CSV table of C-alpha atoms in Angstrom, one decimal:
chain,number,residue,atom,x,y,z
I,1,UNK,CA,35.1,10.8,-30.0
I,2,UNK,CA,32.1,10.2,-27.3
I,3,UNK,CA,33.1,10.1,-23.7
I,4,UNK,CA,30.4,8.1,-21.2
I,5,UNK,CA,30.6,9.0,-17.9
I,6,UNK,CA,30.1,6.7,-15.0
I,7,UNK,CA,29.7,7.3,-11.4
I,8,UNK,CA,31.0,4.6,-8.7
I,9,UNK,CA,30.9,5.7,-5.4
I,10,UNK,CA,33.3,9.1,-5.6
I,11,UNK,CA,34.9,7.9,-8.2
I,12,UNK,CA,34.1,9.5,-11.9
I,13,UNK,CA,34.8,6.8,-14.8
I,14,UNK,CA,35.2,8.0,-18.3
I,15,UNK,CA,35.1,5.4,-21.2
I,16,UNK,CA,36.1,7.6,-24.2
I,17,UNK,CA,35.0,6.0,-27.5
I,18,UNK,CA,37.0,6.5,-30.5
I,19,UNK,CA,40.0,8.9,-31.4
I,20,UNK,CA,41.8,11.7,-29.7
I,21,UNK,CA,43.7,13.8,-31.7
I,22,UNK,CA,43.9,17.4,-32.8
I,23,UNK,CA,40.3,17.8,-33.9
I,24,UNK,CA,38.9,15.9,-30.4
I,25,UNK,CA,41.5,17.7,-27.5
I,26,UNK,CA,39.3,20.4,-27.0
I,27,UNK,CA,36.3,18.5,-26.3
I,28,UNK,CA,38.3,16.3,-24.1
I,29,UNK,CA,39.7,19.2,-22.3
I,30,UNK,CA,35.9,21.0,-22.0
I,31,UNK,CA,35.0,17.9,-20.2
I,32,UNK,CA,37.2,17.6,-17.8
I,33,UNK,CA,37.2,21.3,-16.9
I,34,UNK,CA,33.6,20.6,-15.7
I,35,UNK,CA,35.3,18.1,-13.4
I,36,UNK,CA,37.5,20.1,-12.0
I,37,UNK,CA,35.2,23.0,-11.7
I,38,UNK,CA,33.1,20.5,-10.0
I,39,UNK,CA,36.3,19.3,-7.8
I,40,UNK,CA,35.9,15.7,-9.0
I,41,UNK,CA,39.0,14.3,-6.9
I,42,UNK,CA,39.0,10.4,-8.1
I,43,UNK,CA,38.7,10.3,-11.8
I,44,UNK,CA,39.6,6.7,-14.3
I,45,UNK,CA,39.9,6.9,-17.9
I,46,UNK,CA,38.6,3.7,-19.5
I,47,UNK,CA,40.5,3.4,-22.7
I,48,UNK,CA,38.6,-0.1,-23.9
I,49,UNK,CA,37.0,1.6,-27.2
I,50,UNK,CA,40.0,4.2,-27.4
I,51,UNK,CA,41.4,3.5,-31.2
I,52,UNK,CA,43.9,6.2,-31.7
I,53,UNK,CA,45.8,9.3,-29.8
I,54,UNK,CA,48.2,12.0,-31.3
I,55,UNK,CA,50.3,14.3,-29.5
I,56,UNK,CA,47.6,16.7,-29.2
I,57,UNK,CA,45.8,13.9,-27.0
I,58,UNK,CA,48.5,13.1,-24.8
I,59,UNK,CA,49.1,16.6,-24.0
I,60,UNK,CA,45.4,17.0,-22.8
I,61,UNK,CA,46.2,14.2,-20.3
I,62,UNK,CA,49.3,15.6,-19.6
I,63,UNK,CA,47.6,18.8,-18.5
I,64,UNK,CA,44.5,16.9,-17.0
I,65,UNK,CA,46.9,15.2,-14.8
I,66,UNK,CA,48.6,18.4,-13.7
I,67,UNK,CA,45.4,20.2,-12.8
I,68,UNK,CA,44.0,17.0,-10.9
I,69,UNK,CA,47.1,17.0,-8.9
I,70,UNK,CA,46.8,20.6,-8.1
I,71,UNK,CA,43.4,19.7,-6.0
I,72,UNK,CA,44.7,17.1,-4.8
I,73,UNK,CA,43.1,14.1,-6.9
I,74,UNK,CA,44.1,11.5,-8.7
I,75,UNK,CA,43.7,10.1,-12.2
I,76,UNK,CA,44.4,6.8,-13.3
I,77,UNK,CA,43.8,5.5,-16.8
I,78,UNK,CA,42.9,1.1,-18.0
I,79,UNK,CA,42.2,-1.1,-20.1
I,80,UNK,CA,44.7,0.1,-22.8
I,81,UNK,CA,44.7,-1.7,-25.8
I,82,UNK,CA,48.9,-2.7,-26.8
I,83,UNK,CA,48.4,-0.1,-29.8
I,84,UNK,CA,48.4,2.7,-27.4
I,85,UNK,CA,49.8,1.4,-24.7
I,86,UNK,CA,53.2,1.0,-27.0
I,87,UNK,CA,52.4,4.9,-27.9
I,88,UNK,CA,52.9,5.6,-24.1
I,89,UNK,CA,55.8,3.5,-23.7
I,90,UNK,CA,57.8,5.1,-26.8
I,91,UNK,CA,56.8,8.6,-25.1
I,92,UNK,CA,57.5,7.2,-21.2
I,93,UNK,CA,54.3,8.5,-20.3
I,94,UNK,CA,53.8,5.4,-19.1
I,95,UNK,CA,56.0,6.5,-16.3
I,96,UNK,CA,53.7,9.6,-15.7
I,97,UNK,CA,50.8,7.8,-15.4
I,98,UNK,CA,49.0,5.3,-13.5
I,99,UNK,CA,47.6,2.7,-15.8
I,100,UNK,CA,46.2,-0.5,-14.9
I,101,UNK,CA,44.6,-3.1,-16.7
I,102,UNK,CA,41.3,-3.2,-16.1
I,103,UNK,CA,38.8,-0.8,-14.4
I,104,UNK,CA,38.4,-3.4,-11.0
I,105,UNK,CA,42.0,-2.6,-10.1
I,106,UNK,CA,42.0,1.0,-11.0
I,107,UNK,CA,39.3,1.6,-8.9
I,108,UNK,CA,40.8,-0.8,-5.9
I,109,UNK,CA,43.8,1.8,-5.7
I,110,UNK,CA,41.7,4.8,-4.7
């Protein structure tokens, strides 16, 4: 997994490359604690190259959500591809989270 990061005004976009799974959580999760530390309030996950997530994955962006709620931020995720958009459905996550389909409206809700 590589995660690019991409400032736009105050908003912090991350295109994550690749997998997220067991082996790749805790990298995610290291990344966004810098965020946090750093109080990044308006965060997008770009999910364009994202091939694969496990349940380990989705309960790193469970968690991420929680903890950007708890300063007061929000975190909205795009540009899903059906594969794991399907994965959030069968988990209602979709529900949970905001997700939009492409990073132009994402960034048009903050």
């Amino acid at each position: 997994m590589k995660i690019a990061q991409e400032n736009k005004n105050d908003v912090v976009i991350c295109k994550i490359d690749g997998e997220i799974n067991i082996s790749t959580s805790p990298e995610l999760r290291k990344f966004f604690d810098n965020l946090v530390q750093n109080k990044t309030k308006k965060i997008i996950l770009d999910f364009t190259s994202l091939s694969y997530i496990d349940s380990s994955g989705l309960a790193t962006l469970i968690e991420l959500l929680q903890r950007i709620k708890k300063i007061d931020g929000k975190f909205y995720i795009c540009n899903m591809s059906d594969k794991i958009k399907n994965i959030f459905e069968i988990t209602k996550l979709h529900k949970l989270f905001e997700v939009f389909e492409n990073q132009e409206l994402a960034l048009n809700k903050f």
